[in-house]
Tab-separated table of C-alpha atoms in Angstrom:
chain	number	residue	atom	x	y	z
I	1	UNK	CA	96.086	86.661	120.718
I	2	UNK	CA	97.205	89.486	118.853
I	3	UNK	CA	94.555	92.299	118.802
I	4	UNK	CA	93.508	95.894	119.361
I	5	UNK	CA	91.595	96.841	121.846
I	6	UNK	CA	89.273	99.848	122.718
I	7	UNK	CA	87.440	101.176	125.946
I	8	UNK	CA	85.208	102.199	126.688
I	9	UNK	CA	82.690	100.602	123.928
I	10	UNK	CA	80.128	102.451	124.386
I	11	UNK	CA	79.611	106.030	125.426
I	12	UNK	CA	77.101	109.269	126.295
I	13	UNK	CA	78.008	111.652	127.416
I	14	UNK	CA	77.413	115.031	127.444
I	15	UNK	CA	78.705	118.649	125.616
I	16	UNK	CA	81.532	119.885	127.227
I	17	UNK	CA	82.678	117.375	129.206
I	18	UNK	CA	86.019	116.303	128.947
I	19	UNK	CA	86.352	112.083	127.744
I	20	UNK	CA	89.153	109.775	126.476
I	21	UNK	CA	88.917	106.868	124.745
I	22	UNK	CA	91.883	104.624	125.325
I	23	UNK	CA	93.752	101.927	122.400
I	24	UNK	CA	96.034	99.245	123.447
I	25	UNK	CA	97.510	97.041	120.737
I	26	UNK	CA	100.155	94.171	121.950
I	27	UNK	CA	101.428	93.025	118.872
I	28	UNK	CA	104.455	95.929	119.230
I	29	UNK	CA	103.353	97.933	116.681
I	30	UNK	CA	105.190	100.944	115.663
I	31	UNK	CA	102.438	102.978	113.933
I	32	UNK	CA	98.948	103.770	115.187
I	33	UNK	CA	95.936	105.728	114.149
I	34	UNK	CA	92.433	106.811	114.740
I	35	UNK	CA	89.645	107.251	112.338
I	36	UNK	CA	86.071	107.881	112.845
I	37	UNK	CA	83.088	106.687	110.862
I	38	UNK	CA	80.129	108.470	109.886
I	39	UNK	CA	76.752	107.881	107.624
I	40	UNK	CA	77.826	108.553	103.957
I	41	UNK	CA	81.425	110.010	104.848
I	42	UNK	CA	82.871	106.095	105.163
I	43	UNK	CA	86.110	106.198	107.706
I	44	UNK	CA	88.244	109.128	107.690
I	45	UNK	CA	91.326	109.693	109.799
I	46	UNK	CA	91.630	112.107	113.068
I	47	UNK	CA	95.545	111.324	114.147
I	48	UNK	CA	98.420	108.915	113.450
I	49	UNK	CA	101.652	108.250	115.178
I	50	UNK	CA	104.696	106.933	113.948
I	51	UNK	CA	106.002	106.050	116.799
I	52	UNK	CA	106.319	106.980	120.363
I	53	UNK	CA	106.350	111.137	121.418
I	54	UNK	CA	105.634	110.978	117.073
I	55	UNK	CA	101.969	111.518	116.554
I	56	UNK	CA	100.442	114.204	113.449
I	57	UNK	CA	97.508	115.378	112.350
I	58	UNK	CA	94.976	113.252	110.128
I	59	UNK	CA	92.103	114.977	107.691
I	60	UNK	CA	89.748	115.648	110.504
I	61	UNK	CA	91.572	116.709	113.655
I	62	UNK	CA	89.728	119.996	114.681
I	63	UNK	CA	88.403	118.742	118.890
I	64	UNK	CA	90.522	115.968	119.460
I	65	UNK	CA	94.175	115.558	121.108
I	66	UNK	CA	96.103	112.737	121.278
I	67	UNK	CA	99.450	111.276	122.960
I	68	UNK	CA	102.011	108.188	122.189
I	69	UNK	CA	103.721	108.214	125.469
I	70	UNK	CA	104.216	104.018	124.981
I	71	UNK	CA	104.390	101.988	122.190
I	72	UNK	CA	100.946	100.094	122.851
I	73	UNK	CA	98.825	103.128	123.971
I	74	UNK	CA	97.236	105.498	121.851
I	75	UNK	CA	94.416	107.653	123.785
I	76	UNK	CA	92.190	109.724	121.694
I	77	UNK	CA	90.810	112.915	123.969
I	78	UNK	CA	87.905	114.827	123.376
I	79	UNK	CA	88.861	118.040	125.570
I	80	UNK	CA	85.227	120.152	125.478
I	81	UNK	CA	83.370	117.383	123.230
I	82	UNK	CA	80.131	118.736	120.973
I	83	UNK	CA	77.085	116.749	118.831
I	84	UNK	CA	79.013	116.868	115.715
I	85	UNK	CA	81.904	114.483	117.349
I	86	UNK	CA	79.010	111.802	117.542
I	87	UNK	CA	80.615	108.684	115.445
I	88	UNK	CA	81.753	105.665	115.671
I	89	UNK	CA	85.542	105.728	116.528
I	90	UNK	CA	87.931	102.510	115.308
I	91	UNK	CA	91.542	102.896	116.722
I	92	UNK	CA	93.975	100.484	114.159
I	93	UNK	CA	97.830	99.463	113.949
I	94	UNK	CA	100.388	98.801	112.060
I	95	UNK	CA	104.073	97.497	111.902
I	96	UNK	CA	106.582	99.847	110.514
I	97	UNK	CA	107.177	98.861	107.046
I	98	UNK	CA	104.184	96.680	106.462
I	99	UNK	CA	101.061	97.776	105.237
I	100	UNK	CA	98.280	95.257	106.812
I	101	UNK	CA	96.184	98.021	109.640
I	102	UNK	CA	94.717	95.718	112.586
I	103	UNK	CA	91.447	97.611	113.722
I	104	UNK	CA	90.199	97.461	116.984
I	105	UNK	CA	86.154	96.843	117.721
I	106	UNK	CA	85.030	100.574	117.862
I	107	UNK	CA	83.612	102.739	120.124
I	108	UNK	CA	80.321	104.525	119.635
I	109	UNK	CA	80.154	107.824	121.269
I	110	UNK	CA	77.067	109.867	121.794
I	111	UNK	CA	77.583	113.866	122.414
I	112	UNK	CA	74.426	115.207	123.859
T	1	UNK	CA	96.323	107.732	96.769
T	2	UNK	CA	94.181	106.841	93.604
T	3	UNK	CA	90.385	107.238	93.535
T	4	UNK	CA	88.501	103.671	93.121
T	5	UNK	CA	85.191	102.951	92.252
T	6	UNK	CA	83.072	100.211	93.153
T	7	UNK	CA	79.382	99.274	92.756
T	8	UNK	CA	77.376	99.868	95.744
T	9	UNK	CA	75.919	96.508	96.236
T	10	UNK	CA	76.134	92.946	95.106
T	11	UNK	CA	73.938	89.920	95.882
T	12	UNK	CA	75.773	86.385	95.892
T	13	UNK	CA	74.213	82.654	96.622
T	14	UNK	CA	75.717	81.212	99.546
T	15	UNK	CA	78.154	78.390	98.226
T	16	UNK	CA	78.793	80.240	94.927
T	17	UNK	CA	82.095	82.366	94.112
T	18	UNK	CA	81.611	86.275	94.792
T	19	UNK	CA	83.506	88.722	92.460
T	20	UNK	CA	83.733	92.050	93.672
T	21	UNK	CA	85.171	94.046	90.929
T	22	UNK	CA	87.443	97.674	91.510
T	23	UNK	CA	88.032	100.396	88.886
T	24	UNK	CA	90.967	102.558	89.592
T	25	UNK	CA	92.065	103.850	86.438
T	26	UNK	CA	94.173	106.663	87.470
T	27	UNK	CA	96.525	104.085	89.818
T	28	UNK	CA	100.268	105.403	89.593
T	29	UNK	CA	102.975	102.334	89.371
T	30	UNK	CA	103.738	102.425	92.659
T	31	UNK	CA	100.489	101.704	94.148
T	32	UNK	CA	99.189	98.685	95.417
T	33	UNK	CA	95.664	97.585	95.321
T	34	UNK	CA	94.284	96.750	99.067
T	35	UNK	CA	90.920	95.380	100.118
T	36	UNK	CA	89.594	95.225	103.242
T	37	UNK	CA	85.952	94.304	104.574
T	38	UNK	CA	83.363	95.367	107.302
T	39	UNK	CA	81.008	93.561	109.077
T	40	UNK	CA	77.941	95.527	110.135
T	41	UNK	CA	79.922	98.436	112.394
T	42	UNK	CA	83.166	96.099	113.392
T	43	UNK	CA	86.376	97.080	112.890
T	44	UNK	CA	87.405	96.752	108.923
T	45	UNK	CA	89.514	93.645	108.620
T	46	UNK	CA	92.158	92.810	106.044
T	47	UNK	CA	91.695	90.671	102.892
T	48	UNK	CA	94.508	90.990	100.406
T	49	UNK	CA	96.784	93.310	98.606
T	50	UNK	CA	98.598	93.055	95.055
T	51	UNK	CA	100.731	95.176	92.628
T	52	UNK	CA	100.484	93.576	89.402
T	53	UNK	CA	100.209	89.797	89.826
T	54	UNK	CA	97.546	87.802	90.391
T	55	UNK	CA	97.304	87.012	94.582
T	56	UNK	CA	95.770	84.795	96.847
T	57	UNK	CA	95.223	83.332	100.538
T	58	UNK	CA	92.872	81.860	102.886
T	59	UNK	CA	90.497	84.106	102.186
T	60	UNK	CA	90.520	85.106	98.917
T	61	UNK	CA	92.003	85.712	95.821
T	62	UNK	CA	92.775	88.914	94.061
T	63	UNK	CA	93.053	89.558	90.192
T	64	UNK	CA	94.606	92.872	89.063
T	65	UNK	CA	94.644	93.670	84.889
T	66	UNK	CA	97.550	93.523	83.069
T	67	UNK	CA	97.167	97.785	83.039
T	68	UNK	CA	96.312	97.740	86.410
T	69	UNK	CA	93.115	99.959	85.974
T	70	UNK	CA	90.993	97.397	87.737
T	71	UNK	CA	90.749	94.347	89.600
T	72	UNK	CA	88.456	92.043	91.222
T	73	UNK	CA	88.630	90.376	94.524
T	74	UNK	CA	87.216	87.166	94.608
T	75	UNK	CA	85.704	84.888	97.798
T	76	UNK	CA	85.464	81.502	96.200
T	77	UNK	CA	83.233	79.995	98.113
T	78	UNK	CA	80.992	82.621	99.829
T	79	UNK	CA	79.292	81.746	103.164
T	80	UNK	CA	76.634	83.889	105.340
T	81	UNK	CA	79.216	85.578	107.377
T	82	UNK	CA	80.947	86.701	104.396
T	83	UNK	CA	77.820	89.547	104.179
T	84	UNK	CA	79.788	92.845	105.019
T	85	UNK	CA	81.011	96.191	103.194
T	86	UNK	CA	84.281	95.646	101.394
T	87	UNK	CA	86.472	98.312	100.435
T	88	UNK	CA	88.768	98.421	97.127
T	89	UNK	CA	91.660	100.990	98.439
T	90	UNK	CA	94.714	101.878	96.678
T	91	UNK	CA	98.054	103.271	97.903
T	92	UNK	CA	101.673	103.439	97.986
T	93	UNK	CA	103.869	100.981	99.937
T	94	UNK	CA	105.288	103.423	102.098
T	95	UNK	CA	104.740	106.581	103.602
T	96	UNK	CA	102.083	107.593	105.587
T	97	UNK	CA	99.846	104.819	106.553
T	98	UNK	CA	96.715	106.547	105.933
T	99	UNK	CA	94.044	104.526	104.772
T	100	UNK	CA	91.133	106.343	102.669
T	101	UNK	CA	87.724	104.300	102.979
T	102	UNK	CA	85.347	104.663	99.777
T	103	UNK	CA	81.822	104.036	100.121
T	104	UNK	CA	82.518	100.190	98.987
T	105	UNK	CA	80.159	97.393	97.938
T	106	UNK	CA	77.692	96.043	100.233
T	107	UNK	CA	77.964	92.242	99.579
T	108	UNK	CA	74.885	90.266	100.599
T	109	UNK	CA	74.856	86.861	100.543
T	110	UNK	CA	71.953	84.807	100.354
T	111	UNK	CA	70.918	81.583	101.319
């Protein structure tokens, strides 16, 4: 089945210390992306990648790094995480050249 | 990417067709017209996407004006689990594959 997926699910944790949240897509995707979720702000996007080694900067990138090392993995890290990265985070994919995003199921993250 | 509107809500009998209309009157020729749909805190999930003419799938159909300032995306026969938030979004083909999330219409539908 082709799909996204997302771990952990669920998270707290708390400020400063260091998480990842991992995305694995098997449908051989060449583009990738992150995008959190908040109350009144609808989705916005934190990183993309092209490709693999490709990755750039979304609107809201300030506390988070990412890496495209392989095609189907796409870890978001929160290096010294704070409250205001508390969201709901949805990783999605995409094939090169076609525009339909798959999104994976989300993970809610609480920074205490 | 062209800014859409949408109402914030819309009620809908269960069985009946639900029209969710889309205003984007600034949309440049080379943008498409893309919906996708939440349900309560899932990932958003693909509908349908046009340019000018008139579209339609398994789930739904899509009608665009012939000046492309708006367009309404229409579930013909809505059922319970077709309560979510969908999201009008317009954008070129290529490029960046950003996606920019309005607020969108909260569809209910009702028994």
């Amino acid at each position: 089945e082709a799909q996204v997926t997302q771990n952990p699910r669920y998270l707290i944790t708390v400020t400063g210390k260091k998480l990842t949240v991992t995305c694995s897509q098997n449908m051989n995707h060449e583009y990738m992306s992150w995008y959190r979720q908040d109350p009144g702000l609808g989705l916005r996007q934190i990183y993309y990648s092209m490709n693999v080694e490709v990755t750039d900067k979304g609107d809201v990138p300030e506390g988070y790094k990412v890496s495209r090392k392989e095609k189907r993995n796409f870890p978001l890290i929160l290096e010294s995480p704070s409250p205001n990265q508390t969201s709901l985070y949805f990783c999605a994919s995409s094939a090169s050249g076609r525009e339909t995003q798959y999104f994976g199921p989300g993970t809610r993250l609480l920074v205490l | 990417d062209a800014k859409t509107t949408q109402p914030p809500s819309m009620d809908c009998a269960e069985g009946r067709a639900a029209n969710l209309p889309c205003n984007h009157s600034t949309i440049s020729g080379n943008e498409y017209v893309y919906w996708y749909r939440q349900i309560h805190s899932q990932g958003p999930q693909y509908i349908i996407h046009g340019l000018k003419n008139n579209e339609t799938n398994e789930m739904a159909s899509l009608i665009i004006t012939e000046d492309r300032k708006s367009s309404t995306l229409i579930l013909p026969h809505a059922t319970l689990r077709d309560t979510a938030v969908y999201y009008c979004i317009v954008r070129v083909f290529q490029g960046a594959q950003k996606l920019v999330f309005g607020q969108g219409t909260r569809l209910t539908i009702n028994p």
